[in-house]
Amino acid sequence: MYKTVDAFMETVIAKNPAQDEFHQAVQEVVESIWDYLQDNPHYMHTKILDRIVEPERVVMFRVPWRDDQGTVQVNRGYRVEFNSAIGPYKGGLRFHPSVSLGILKFLGFEQIFKNSLTTLPMGGGKGGSDFDPKGKSENEVMSFCQSFMTELNRHIGPVTDVPAGDIGVGGREIGYLFGQYKRIRNEFTGVLTGKGLNWGGSLIRPEATGYGCVYFADEMLKTRGDSFKGKTVAVSGSGNVAQFATEKVIELGGKVVTLSDSSGSIYDPEGIDTNKLKWVMDLKNIRRGRIKEYTDQFGGEYWEGKRPWGAKCDVALPSATQNEINKEDAETLVKNNCFCVAEGANMPSDPDAIEVFVKNKILFGPGKAANAGGVAVSGLEMSQNSMLMAWNRDEVDAKLKSIMTCIHQACEKYGKEGSYINYVKGANIAGFIKVADSMIDQGVV
Ligand code: NDP
Ligand code: 2IT
């Protein structure tokens, strides 16, 4: 039996070489549940840690397709079916050139605990491809999606594994993937979430991750008798999560002053209002342009190649990608009196950054708690699909709000350290218990 976290991590690193992000995600979870495991030795006796870091199944496959010039292109596809102890595998698909097995294992691992926190019956999974949708035509994106699903379809199903979107996969891609699944299988089922409203999608699913993140941050602020009203907020990213986080902050009376993409950040001290946001949504979702164009339209500053963390803010909502806040960024945020960070993205803060936040006792909501609203509404989409019915906008929004409040309560219950809530510890322990206990109930599988 392992005596220390380091001893356990040595075996994980040896067995999974060159998967740095996966090691990082495992280390964070194991560190924060370690004391709990010592107090509850049956988890160690049943080797839950060794089992939970091993995916139940990994599928890797060739994705050949033809570009507009007729040239054959070959990408690699993946689906990591990590853990089905509490429900069918559930989690997004990421299309981005940086996708590798290690990245998808980190995301799949996080998803196990996140899905457990939602209170809904969903296991953990993640998939995707190193395909880069940037600069591709509609026809190329469709050809790729069809080829990807031609292989993936045999591994998924509404009670087996239900993918959804993530970076580079939005409503358009889910549509092409769903169309191809239906064509091959001759089944109209809830095999994907994030579907269009006309064909089985749920209201509020597009908004859910961003809205949920802001609801969670609002719960964190409430613990200090505070709210979003009058707060200056730095958001990173300008995709699905960033857009709807911004929309909800505006609605709650806050002022969002930054957005970014992989080329740089924009800083608008006047605040991004509803009209400007509408323009950003058109830029990013329809015209598929760069965030730099914002400053040509509305003024403000463009910070080429820079992340937004140099902007003075009260609240930060990192909503782009992993490891986008390092130690220096975290110190800058704290120095500028930012006192609340809620992660819309998965693992955007690196371990040194998290240490800075926790040491300074600021409110820090890790992704698996703060961004769980997206997959939670995916779970609600699955429920509606199985019942062959649809809830209205207010019903779904109320359920989302109530789930985010439950997640906050779970973090508080397991993360309280005196008057400070350590949300990392709280989320990891609460997420772990339900999955680990279910694994024990189901025997050595
Ligand atoms: P989108 O593809 O809609 O948007 C991603 C945004 O992040 C874009 O602005 C993109 O810029 C930027 N970005 C991506 N990669 C990088 C990078 N390497 N460096 C800097 N910026 C980058 O994705 P989502 O909004 O859906 O996802 C954002 C984050 O939220 C991810 O971490 C995802 O895992 C997480 N998440 C998403 C959920 C969802 O429901 N969609 C649910 C829970 C978490 P560019 O256009 O230049 O690439
Ligand atoms: O990281 C995530 O939680 C997602 N990309 C959403 C997954 C889902 O199944 O809705």
Short mmCIF file of C-alpha atoms in Angstrom, two decimals, residues 60 174 229 265 267 307 327 331-332 339 341 412:
data_model
loop_
_atom_site.label_atom_id
_atom_site.label_comp_id
_atom_site.label_asym_id
_atom_site.label_seq_id
_atom_site.Cartn_x
_atom_site.Cartn_y
_atom_site.Cartn_z
CA MET A 60 -7.98 5.22 -30.69
CA ILE A 174 -22.77 18.03 -32.96
CA LYS A 229 -23.25 43.84 -8.54
CA SER A 265 -6.63 39.52 -25.28
CA TYR A 267 -9.23 45.01 -22.62
CA ARG A 307 -3.57 36.55 -21.43
CA LYS A 327 2.12 31.41 -10.58
CA GLU A 331 0.29 36.72 -8.04
CA THR A 332 -0.66 39.56 -10.37
CA PHE A 339 -10.56 37.91 -4.61
CA VAL A 341 -11.61 32.95 -9.26
CA GLU A 412 -18.54 23.51 1.75
#
